[in-house]
Coordinates of C-alpha atoms (C1' of nucleotides) in Angstrom, one line a residue:
Chain A
M168 CA 28.1 -13.0 30.1
G169 CA 26.5 -13.9 26.8
N170 CA 27.3 -17.6 27.2
L171 CA 23.9 -18.7 28.4
K172 CA 22.9 -21.3 26.0
S173 CA 19.3 -21.7 25.0
N174 CA 17.8 -24.2 22.7
R175 CA 14.9 -21.9 21.9
R176 CA 14.6 -21.5 18.2
I177 CA 13.9 -17.9 17.3
E178 CA 11.3 -17.1 14.7
P179 CA 12.9 -15.1 12.0
R180 CA 10.6 -12.1 11.8
L181 CA 10.8 -8.4 11.1
L182 CA 9.4 -5.6 13.2
K183 CA 6.1 -4.3 12.0
G184 CA 6.5 -1.9 9.2
F185 CA 10.2 -2.7 8.7
R186 CA 11.6 -4.7 5.8
D187 CA 14.7 -6.0 4.1
Y188 CA 16.0 -4.5 0.9
P189 CA 16.9 -7.4 -1.4
P190 CA 19.9 -6.9 -3.7
E191 CA 17.9 -6.3 -6.9
E192 CA 15.9 -3.5 -5.2
E193 CA 18.9 -2.0 -3.5
M194 CA 20.8 -1.8 -6.7
A195 CA 17.9 -0.1 -8.4
R196 CA 17.6 2.2 -5.5
Q197 CA 21.3 3.2 -5.6
T198 CA 21.0 3.9 -9.3
L199 CA 18.0 6.1 -8.6
I200 CA 19.8 8.0 -5.9
A201 CA 22.8 8.5 -8.1
R202 CA 20.7 10.0 -10.9
V203 CA 18.9 12.3 -8.4
R204 CA 22.1 13.4 -6.8
S205 CA 23.6 14.4 -10.1
I206 CA 20.6 16.7 -10.8
Y207 CA 20.8 18.3 -7.3
E208 CA 24.5 18.9 -7.7
R209 CA 24.1 20.4 -11.1
H210 CA 22.1 23.0 -9.4
G211 CA 24.7 23.5 -6.7
F212 CA 23.0 21.6 -3.8
L213 CA 25.3 20.3 -1.2
P214 CA 25.0 16.9 0.6
L215 CA 24.4 17.0 4.3
Q216 CA 23.9 14.1 6.6
T217 CA 22.6 14.4 10.2
P218 CA 22.3 11.7 12.9
A219 CA 19.4 9.3 13.0
L220 CA 18.9 10.0 16.7
E221 CA 18.2 13.4 18.1
Y222 CA 17.2 14.8 21.4
A223 CA 13.4 14.4 21.9
E224 CA 13.1 18.1 22.5
T225 CA 14.9 18.9 19.2
L226 CA 12.4 16.9 17.3
L227 CA 9.3 17.6 19.3
G228 CA 9.9 21.0 20.9
A229 CA 10.4 21.9 24.5
D230 CA 7.1 20.8 25.9
Y231 CA 7.0 17.2 24.8
T232 CA 5.6 14.6 27.1
A233 CA 6.1 10.9 27.6
D234 CA 2.9 10.5 25.5
N235 CA 4.5 12.4 22.6
L236 CA 7.4 10.2 22.8
K237 CA 5.2 7.3 21.9
D238 CA 4.1 8.9 18.6
L239 CA 7.6 8.3 17.2
F240 CA 10.4 6.0 17.9
G241 CA 11.3 7.8 21.1
F242 CA 12.7 6.4 24.3
R243 CA 14.8 7.1 27.3
G244 CA 18.2 6.1 26.1
P245 CA 21.7 5.8 27.6
D246 CA 22.7 8.5 30.1
D247 CA 19.0 8.9 30.9
V248 CA 18.5 11.1 27.8
D249 CA 15.1 11.3 26.1
M250 CA 15.9 10.7 22.4
A251 CA 14.1 9.7 19.3
L252 CA 14.7 8.5 15.7
R253 CA 14.2 11.3 13.2
Y254 CA 10.9 11.3 11.3
E255 CA 12.0 13.8 8.7
F256 CA 15.1 15.9 7.9
T257 CA 13.7 19.4 8.1
V258 CA 14.1 19.8 11.9
S259 CA 17.6 18.5 11.7
L260 CA 18.4 21.0 9.0
A261 CA 17.0 23.8 11.2
R262 CA 19.2 22.6 14.1
Y263 CA 22.2 22.4 11.8
I264 CA 21.7 26.0 10.6
A265 CA 21.0 27.3 14.0
V266 CA 24.3 26.0 15.4
N267 CA 26.3 27.1 12.3
P268 CA 25.6 30.8 12.1
E269 CA 28.6 31.3 9.9
L270 CA 27.0 29.2 7.1
A271 CA 27.0 31.0 3.8
L272 CA 23.5 31.8 2.8
P273 CA 21.5 30.9 0.9
F274 CA 22.3 27.4 1.8
R275 CA 21.4 24.7 -0.7
R276 CA 21.5 21.2 0.6
Y277 CA 20.1 17.8 -0.1
Q278 CA 19.8 14.9 2.2
Y279 CA 18.7 11.3 1.8
G280 CA 18.5 8.4 4.2
P281 CA 16.1 6.5 6.4
V282 CA 13.5 8.2 8.6
W283 CA 11.2 6.4 11.1
R284 CA 7.5 7.0 11.8
V285 CA 5.1 5.1 14.0
D286 CA 2.4 4.8 11.3
K287 CA 0.1 2.1 10.3
P288 CA 2.0 0.3 7.5
G289 CA 0.2 -0.1 4.2
P290 CA 1.1 -0.9 0.7
G291 CA 4.2 1.1 0.0
R292 CA 4.1 2.5 3.4
F293 CA 6.5 1.5 6.1
R294 CA 7.7 2.6 9.5
E295 CA 11.3 2.8 8.3
F296 CA 11.6 4.4 4.9
M297 CA 14.0 6.4 2.7
Q298 CA 13.4 10.0 2.2
C299 CA 15.2 12.3 -0.2
D300 CA 15.0 16.1 0.4
F301 CA 16.4 19.2 -1.1
D302 CA 16.0 22.8 0.1
I303 CA 17.2 26.3 -0.3
V304 CA 17.5 28.2 3.0
G305 CA 17.9 31.9 3.5
T306 CA 16.0 33.5 0.7
S307 CA 12.4 34.7 0.2
S308 CA 12.9 35.1 -3.5
M309 CA 10.4 33.3 -5.7
L310 CA 13.4 32.5 -7.8
A311 CA 14.1 29.8 -5.2
D312 CA 10.7 28.4 -5.4
A313 CA 10.9 28.3 -9.2
E314 CA 14.2 26.5 -9.0
I315 CA 12.8 23.9 -6.7
I316 CA 10.1 23.2 -9.2
A317 CA 12.6 23.2 -12.0
V318 CA 14.7 20.6 -10.2
M319 CA 11.7 18.5 -9.5
V320 CA 10.9 18.4 -13.2
E321 CA 14.5 17.6 -14.1
V322 CA 14.6 14.8 -11.5
M323 CA 11.5 13.2 -12.8
S324 CA 12.8 13.3 -16.3
A325 CA 16.2 12.0 -15.3
L326 CA 14.5 9.0 -13.7
G327 CA 13.0 8.1 -17.0
I328 CA 9.4 9.2 -16.2
R329 CA 7.7 10.9 -19.1
N330 CA 4.2 11.3 -18.1
F331 CA 4.1 13.5 -15.0
L332 CA 2.9 16.9 -13.9
V333 CA 4.2 19.2 -11.2
R334 CA 1.3 21.3 -10.0
Y335 CA 1.8 24.3 -7.7
S336 CA -0.2 26.9 -5.9
N337 CA 0.2 29.3 -3.0
R338 CA -1.4 29.0 0.4
K339 CA -1.7 32.7 0.7
L340 CA -4.7 32.6 -1.7
I341 CA -6.7 30.7 0.9
N342 CA -5.1 32.4 3.8
G343 CA -6.7 35.6 2.5
L344 CA -9.9 33.9 1.6
S345 CA -10.3 32.6 5.1
T346 CA -9.7 36.0 6.7
F347 CA -12.3 37.3 4.3
A348 CA -14.8 34.5 5.2
G349 CA -14.2 34.9 8.9
I350 CA -12.4 31.6 9.5
P351 CA -10.1 32.0 12.5
D352 CA -6.4 31.6 11.9
N353 CA -6.2 28.6 14.2
R354 CA -8.6 26.7 12.0
L355 CA -6.7 27.4 8.8
Q356 CA -4.5 24.3 9.3
D357 CA -7.6 22.1 9.5
V358 CA -9.0 23.7 6.4
F359 CA -5.9 22.9 4.4
R360 CA -5.9 19.4 5.7
V361 CA -9.4 18.9 4.5
I362 CA -9.0 20.6 1.2
D363 CA -5.9 18.4 0.6
K364 CA -8.3 15.4 0.4
L365 CA -10.0 16.8 -2.7
E366 CA -8.2 14.6 -5.1
K367 CA -8.7 11.4 -3.2
Q368 CA -12.2 11.9 -1.7
G369 CA -13.8 14.4 -4.0
Q370 CA -15.7 17.6 -3.6
E371 CA -18.7 16.3 -1.8
A372 CA -16.7 14.6 0.9
V373 CA -14.6 17.7 1.4
A374 CA -17.7 19.9 1.7
L375 CA -19.1 17.5 4.3
E376 CA -15.8 17.5 6.3
L377 CA -15.7 21.2 6.3
G378 CA -19.2 21.0 7.7
P379 CA -20.8 18.3 9.8
G380 CA -18.5 15.4 8.9
R381 CA -19.2 12.2 7.0
T382 CA -19.2 8.4 7.2
D383 CA -16.6 6.4 5.3
R384 CA -17.1 3.3 3.3
S385 CA -16.5 1.0 6.2
G386 CA -19.1 2.8 8.2
D387 CA -16.6 4.7 10.3
K388 CA -17.5 8.3 11.3
I389 CA -15.3 11.1 10.3
P390 CA -15.8 14.3 12.3
G391 CA -16.2 17.6 10.4
L392 CA -14.8 21.1 11.1
N393 CA -18.4 22.4 11.6
L394 CA -17.7 25.6 9.6
E395 CA -20.7 27.9 8.9
K396 CA -22.4 27.3 5.6
K397 CA -21.4 30.7 4.4
Q398 CA -17.7 29.9 5.0
I399 CA -18.0 26.6 3.3
D400 CA -19.6 28.3 0.3
Y401 CA -16.7 30.7 0.0
L402 CA -14.2 27.9 0.0
M403 CA -16.2 25.8 -2.5
R404 CA -16.6 28.7 -4.8
F405 CA -12.8 29.1 -4.7
I406 CA -12.4 25.4 -5.5
D407 CA -14.8 25.7 -8.4
I408 CA -12.5 28.3 -10.0
A409 CA -9.8 25.6 -10.2
S410 CA -11.6 24.0 -13.2
A411 CA -11.5 27.3 -15.2
P412 CA -9.2 27.1 -18.3
P413 CA -5.6 27.7 -17.3
S414 CA -5.3 30.8 -19.5
D415 CA -7.7 32.8 -17.3
L416 CA -7.4 30.9 -14.1
L417 CA -5.4 33.6 -12.3
D418 CA -7.7 36.3 -13.6
S419 CA -10.7 34.4 -12.2
V420 CA -8.9 34.1 -8.9
E421 CA -8.2 37.8 -9.0
K422 CA -11.9 38.5 -9.5
L423 CA -12.8 36.6 -6.4
L424 CA -9.9 37.5 -4.1
G425 CA -8.3 40.5 -5.8
N426 CA -9.3 42.9 -3.0
I427 CA -7.8 40.8 -0.2
E428 CA -4.2 41.8 0.5
V429 CA -2.8 38.4 1.4
S430 CA -4.4 36.7 -1.5
R431 CA -3.2 39.3 -3.9
Q432 CA 0.3 38.8 -2.7
G433 CA -0.1 35.1 -3.3
L434 CA -1.2 35.8 -6.8
T435 CA 1.8 38.0 -7.5
E436 CA 4.1 35.2 -6.2
L437 CA 2.4 32.6 -8.4
R438 CA 2.8 34.8 -11.5
L439 CA 6.5 35.4 -10.7
I440 CA 7.1 31.7 -10.4
A441 CA 5.4 31.0 -13.7
Q442 CA 7.5 33.7 -15.3
Y443 CA 10.7 32.4 -13.9
L444 CA 9.9 28.8 -14.9
S445 CA 9.3 29.9 -18.5
R446 CA 12.6 31.8 -18.5
M447 CA 14.3 28.7 -17.2
E448 CA 12.8 26.9 -20.1
V449 CA 11.2 24.3 -18.0
P450 CA 8.9 22.4 -20.4
A451 CA 5.5 24.1 -20.2
D452 CA 3.6 20.9 -20.2
K453 CA 5.3 19.6 -17.1
T454 CA 4.1 22.3 -14.7
R455 CA 0.8 23.8 -14.0
I456 CA -0.8 26.1 -11.5
D457 CA -3.6 24.3 -9.6
I458 CA -5.2 26.3 -6.9
T459 CA -6.6 23.3 -5.1
I460 CA -3.0 22.2 -4.2
V461 CA -2.5 23.2 -0.5
R462 CA -0.6 20.3 1.2
G463 CA -2.0 18.9 4.4
L464 CA 1.0 19.7 6.6
G465 CA 1.2 22.5 9.1
Y466 CA 4.3 24.4 8.4
Y467 CA 3.9 25.7 4.8
T468 CA 3.5 29.4 4.5
G469 CA 3.4 30.2 0.8
P470 CA 4.0 28.3 -2.5
V471 CA 3.4 24.6 -2.4
Y472 CA 4.2 21.9 -5.0
E473 CA 3.0 18.4 -5.8
T474 CA 4.0 15.9 -8.5
T475 CA 1.6 13.3 -9.9
L476 CA 2.2 10.4 -12.2
L477 CA -0.3 10.6 -15.0
D478 CA -0.1 6.9 -15.6
L479 CA -0.3 6.0 -12.0
P480 CA -2.7 8.5 -10.4
E481 CA -3.3 6.1 -7.5
Y482 CA 0.2 6.8 -6.3
G483 CA -0.9 10.3 -5.3
S484 CA 1.8 12.9 -5.0
V485 CA 5.3 11.3 -5.3
F486 CA 7.4 14.4 -5.0
S487 CA 6.2 17.4 -3.1
G488 CA 7.1 20.4 -0.9
G489 CA 6.7 24.1 -0.4
R490 CA 7.9 27.2 1.3
Y491 CA 8.2 27.3 5.1
D492 CA 9.5 30.6 6.3
N493 CA 9.4 29.7 10.0
L494 CA 12.2 27.2 9.7
I495 CA 14.5 27.8 12.7
E496 CA 12.1 29.5 15.0
R497 CA 12.3 26.5 17.4
F498 CA 16.0 27.1 17.9
S499 CA 16.5 30.8 17.5
S500 CA 14.6 34.1 17.6
K501 CA 15.8 34.8 14.1
S502 CA 13.5 33.9 11.3
L503 CA 14.9 32.2 8.2
P504 CA 12.9 31.7 5.0
A505 CA 13.2 28.4 3.3
T506 CA 11.7 26.3 0.5
G507 CA 12.2 22.8 -0.6
S508 CA 10.8 19.5 -1.7
S509 CA 11.1 15.8 -1.0
F510 CA 10.2 12.4 -2.2
G511 CA 9.9 8.9 -0.7
V512 CA 12.6 6.9 -2.3
D513 CA 10.8 3.6 -2.0
R514 CA 7.5 4.8 -3.3
M515 CA 9.3 6.4 -6.3
L516 CA 11.2 3.2 -6.9
A517 CA 7.9 1.3 -6.8
A518 CA 6.5 3.7 -9.3
L519 CA 9.5 3.2 -11.6
I520 CA 9.1 -0.5 -11.4
A521 CA 5.4 -0.3 -12.1
L522 CA 6.2 2.0 -15.1
N523 CA 8.9 -0.4 -16.3
A524 CA 11.4 2.4 -16.1
V525 CA 14.0 0.2 -14.3
T526 CA 15.4 -3.2 -14.9
L527 CA 16.0 -5.3 -11.8
T528 CA 19.2 -7.3 -11.7
K529 CA 20.3 -9.8 -9.1
A530 CA 24.0 -10.0 -10.0
T531 CA 26.9 -7.6 -10.0
S532 CA 29.1 -10.2 -11.6
Q533 CA 29.2 -10.2 -15.4
V534 CA 31.3 -13.4 -15.5
L535 CA 31.3 -16.5 -13.5
V536 CA 34.5 -18.6 -13.6
T537 CA 33.4 -22.1 -13.0
A538 CA 35.6 -24.5 -11.1
M539 CA 35.2 -28.2 -11.9
D540 CA 38.7 -29.6 -11.4
K541 CA 40.3 -29.1 -8.0
T542 CA 43.8 -29.6 -9.5
L543 CA 43.2 -26.6 -11.7
L544 CA 42.4 -24.3 -8.8
D545 CA 45.4 -22.1 -9.4
N546 CA 44.4 -21.7 -13.0
Y547 CA 40.9 -20.6 -12.0
I548 CA 42.2 -18.1 -9.5
S549 CA 44.4 -16.4 -12.1
L550 CA 41.6 -16.5 -14.6
V551 CA 39.3 -14.6 -12.4
S552 CA 42.0 -12.1 -11.3
E553 CA 42.9 -11.4 -14.9
I554 CA 39.3 -10.7 -15.8
R555 CA 38.9 -8.3 -12.9
R556 CA 42.1 -6.5 -13.7
A557 CA 40.5 -5.9 -17.1
G558 CA 37.7 -4.1 -15.3
I559 CA 35.1 -6.8 -15.7
N560 CA 33.1 -7.8 -12.6
A561 CA 33.7 -11.4 -12.1
E562 CA 33.6 -14.1 -9.4
L563 CA 34.9 -17.6 -9.0
F564 CA 32.4 -20.3 -8.1
M565 CA 33.0 -21.3 -4.5
G566 CA 30.2 -23.7 -3.8
E567 CA 30.9 -27.2 -2.5
T568 CA 30.1 -28.9 -5.8
K569 CA 32.2 -29.7 -8.7
N570 CA 29.1 -30.2 -10.8
L571 CA 29.2 -27.8 -13.8
N572 CA 25.5 -28.3 -13.7
K573 CA 25.0 -26.5 -10.4
Q574 CA 27.5 -23.9 -11.2
L575 CA 25.7 -22.8 -14.3
K576 CA 22.4 -23.0 -12.5
Y577 CA 23.8 -20.6 -9.9
A578 CA 24.8 -18.2 -12.7
D579 CA 21.5 -18.5 -14.4
R580 CA 19.5 -17.9 -11.2
I581 CA 21.2 -14.6 -10.4
G582 CA 21.5 -13.6 -13.9
I583 CA 25.3 -13.6 -14.6
P584 CA 25.4 -13.4 -18.3
L585 CA 28.7 -15.2 -19.1
A586 CA 30.3 -18.3 -17.7
V587 CA 34.0 -19.2 -18.3
I588 CA 34.4 -23.0 -18.4
S589 CA 37.8 -24.4 -18.2
G590 CA 38.3 -28.1 -17.5
S591 CA 41.2 -30.4 -18.2
D592 CA 40.5 -30.4 -21.9
E593 CA 40.7 -26.6 -22.2
F594 CA 43.7 -26.4 -19.9
Q595 CA 45.7 -28.9 -21.9
S596 CA 45.0 -27.2 -25.2
G597 CA 45.5 -23.7 -23.9
T598 CA 41.9 -22.6 -24.5
V599 CA 38.9 -21.6 -22.5
T600 CA 35.2 -22.0 -23.2
V601 CA 32.9 -19.1 -22.8
K602 CA 29.2 -19.7 -22.5
D603 CA 26.6 -17.0 -23.2
L604 CA 23.9 -17.9 -20.8
R605 CA 21.5 -15.2 -22.0
A606 CA 21.7 -16.5 -25.6
G607 CA 21.2 -19.9 -24.2
A608 CA 18.0 -19.0 -22.4
E609 CA 16.8 -17.4 -25.5
R610 CA 17.4 -20.5 -27.5
A611 CA 15.9 -22.8 -24.9
R612 CA 12.5 -21.3 -25.4
N613 CA 11.8 -23.1 -28.6
L614 CA 13.5 -26.4 -27.7
T615 CA 12.0 -29.4 -26.1
D616 CA 14.6 -32.0 -26.9
R617 CA 17.6 -32.1 -24.6
K618 CA 20.0 -33.2 -27.3
D619 CA 19.2 -30.1 -29.3
W620 CA 19.6 -28.0 -26.2
L621 CA 23.0 -29.5 -25.5
K622 CA 24.3 -28.8 -28.9
A623 CA 25.2 -25.3 -27.7
E624 CA 25.9 -23.9 -31.1
Q625 CA 26.1 -20.1 -31.0
V626 CA 25.8 -20.3 -27.3
Q627 CA 29.3 -21.1 -26.3
E628 CA 32.7 -20.9 -28.0
T629 CA 36.1 -22.3 -27.2
I630 CA 38.7 -19.8 -27.8
D631 CA 42.4 -19.4 -27.3
R632 CA 43.2 -18.5 -23.7
S633 CA 45.1 -15.4 -24.8
Q634 CA 41.9 -14.1 -26.5
L635 CA 39.8 -14.3 -23.3
I636 CA 39.7 -10.7 -22.3
P637 CA 38.9 -9.2 -25.7
Y638 CA 36.3 -11.9 -26.3
L639 CA 34.6 -11.2 -23.0
K640 CA 34.6 -7.5 -23.7
S641 CA 33.1 -7.9 -27.1
K642 CA 30.4 -10.2 -25.7
L643 CA 29.5 -7.8 -22.9
S644 CA 29.4 -4.7 -25.1
G645 CA 27.3 -6.5 -27.7
Chain B
rG121 C1' -6.3 4.9 16.6
rC122 C1' -11.4 3.6 14.4
rU123 C1' -14.5 0.2 11.2
rG124 C1' -14.7 -4.3 8.6
rG125 C1' -12.4 -9.0 6.8
rG126 C1' -8.8 -12.7 7.4
rG127 C1' -4.7 -16.1 9.6
rU128 C1' -3.6 -24.3 6.9
rA129 C1' 3.9 -26.0 4.0
rG130 C1' 8.8 -20.6 1.4
rC131 C1' 4.4 -18.7 -2.1
rU132 C1' -1.0 -19.4 -3.8
rC133 C1' -4.7 -22.1 -1.9
rA134 C1' -8.1 -27.0 -0.9
rG135 C1' -9.9 -29.4 3.4
rU136 C1' -17.6 -31.9 3.0
rU137 C1' -22.8 -30.6 9.0
rG138 C1' -16.7 -31.0 14.9
rG139 C1' -14.6 -37.9 14.2
rU140 C1' -11.2 -42.8 7.6
rA141 C1' -7.5 -35.2 8.0
rU142 C1' -1.0 -39.0 12.7
rA143 C1' -3.5 -32.5 7.0
rG144 C1' -3.3 -32.3 0.9
rA145 C1' -2.4 -29.9 -4.2
rG146 C1' 0.2 -26.6 -7.6
rC147 C1' 4.4 -23.6 -7.8
rG148 C1' 9.2 -23.1 -5.5
rC149 C1' 13.3 -25.7 -3.1
rC150 C1' 16.7 -30.1 -2.5
rU151 C1' 18.7 -34.8 -4.7
rG152 C1' 19.3 -37.9 -8.9
rA153 C1' 18.9 -39.4 -14.4
rC154 C1' 19.8 -37.5 -19.4
rU155 C1' 28.0 -40.0 -19.5
rG156 C1' 31.8 -31.6 -18.4
rU157 C1' 26.6 -27.5 -19.6
rG158 C1' 21.7 -23.5 -16.8
rG159 C1' 16.1 -24.6 -19.8
rA160 C1' 12.4 -28.8 -20.9
rU161 C1' 11.3 -33.8 -19.3
rC162 C1' 11.4 -38.0 -15.8
rA163 C1' 12.2 -40.2 -10.7
rG164 C1' 12.7 -39.4 -5.6
rG165 C1' 12.9 -36.0 -1.2
rA166 C1' 12.7 -32.3 2.6
rG167 C1' 9.3 -28.9 4.7
rG168 C1' 3.4 -27.5 8.6
rU169 C1' 3.0 -28.2 17.0
rC170 C1' -3.4 -26.1 10.9
rG171 C1' -1.1 -17.8 14.2
rG172 C1' -0.7 -18.2 20.1
rG173 C1' -3.2 -19.3 24.7
rA174 C1' -7.4 -20.9 27.4
rG175 C1' -12.2 -23.3 27.2
rU176 C1' -16.5 -26.6 25.5
rU177 C1' -16.3 -31.9 24.0
rC178 C1' -15.3 -38.8 24.3
rG179 C1' -12.9 -36.1 20.2
rA180 C1' -11.5 -29.6 17.4
rC181 C1' -8.0 -27.3 11.6
rU182 C1' -13.3 -27.1 12.1
rC183 C1' -17.4 -24.2 18.1
rU184 C1' -16.5 -20.1 22.3
rC185 C1' -13.3 -16.3 24.6
rC186 C1' -8.7 -13.5 25.0
rC187 C1' -4.1 -12.1 22.7
rC188 C1' -0.9 -11.6 18.4
rC189 C1' -0.3 -10.8 13.3
rC190 C1' -2.0 -9.7 8.3
rC191 C1' -5.4 -7.3 4.6
rA192 C1' -9.0 -3.3 3.2
rG193 C1' -11.3 1.4 4.2
rU194 C1' -10.6 5.7 7.1
rA195 C1' -8.1 9.0 10.6
rC196 C1' -3.4 11.1 12.1
rC197 C1' 1.0 12.2 9.6
rA198 C1' 5.0 16.2 13.4

RNA sequence: GCUGGGGUAGCUCAGUUGGUAUAGAGCGCCUGACUGUGGAUCAGGAGGUCGGGAGUUCGACUCUCCCCCCCAGUACCA
């Protein structure tokens, strides 16, 4: 078994929509996650992890078919079980809550990790990607929704993003409007899906999709919902109100929908959230009610939230969510209100990179101990150990070469800032040489002559061996 | 999924109407020089079955068909 030898060379390739996370990205991502976690935990959210694989029926509901299994990474696995990779965390959260009835409610939890979807990959869009959620389960209070929004604002700020806006609304506004306009409940989801395109496709396209449909730029036909003209007019009139000045936005909505019970309830909830946000001292310029926000997804029942980057509008919503009060109905007859929000880690990271809000580094070592003389190996080993004991990240060069040349090049390429050089000269005089590679790179910019470049003044110093640690520390803090 | 456009070295691309293309450039990479110093410079070098398969032809990177993959728009997004 396993010993069959084949000379076939395997092409090194990745599955469609999958990718590697190179060190510099992964380090930036871990920093991002650490910042986000600290905000979540400051608000009392607890970490929860759930398995990547779940029963197909857990993810899809009882009446899934083999066809449904193809819509996600689903398959018949070991023990003849139909299983699938999770495509989000919410269903797993619901399952967790359903099997842990003793859980103290409201339950605040956050979860991050990879999820998998069989989508067409695009720029910033993959089949395996990192998602980061946080939710409050077990309360209908608008206080929870306000807190979700407040956390979103804090997270964005903590990531170093200044120019963003969290907009929110309430689906109940349109729920009521639709009843009023005679749009059947089972079409509501479609209506939300179409209205969700407002930002990207514009009012005309939305009006067309609510009606007969339209043709996209490549000439492809997009079917419409075929609503009656009167119904479309109602919806478009509502959408028009969105451009009213914020001060009397809600009053305008009230004029149009104030006599519809559901809509009025939605209005009340929106006002409550705004009130709570202000009491929480969430910066007023970071949140705004925008009644065109609806979210395209099916399960939202009330307030919905979206975050846009004002400097990168093409990124769309980078952090969004809403209230979904039907959370565990798949697993229990009980109903459990919940609200939460999530962001795609990779997309957020891409945004941070685009905004220059992160620095990418390729090295974790701060010091490279070079090794040019085999007979001094013991010396090198104790040097690097000593540096590490002092709490400085360091590595000993382990390549095949003795060329100082190559060793410094190695350090330069991955961005290790300092190199410790210790040949026989230094060893005999009880000194070490420390080279500051960053200063060297800076200096090299204006030099074309190699002799000048080699002079190395202000770029390296030979110091007493006993002074090494303090010297390194002062270099690194400066 | 649908519509459209592409696939030539690791990357970006060039390659005249099918035959001096057993395929080139820049960047990158490797080796060496500059006597223990990353940059710059100079000199060498490795690397491609021209996405895969079938066909047309005396002959195909260049033409035809099928497949795969990539890009753009759009749909779906639980």
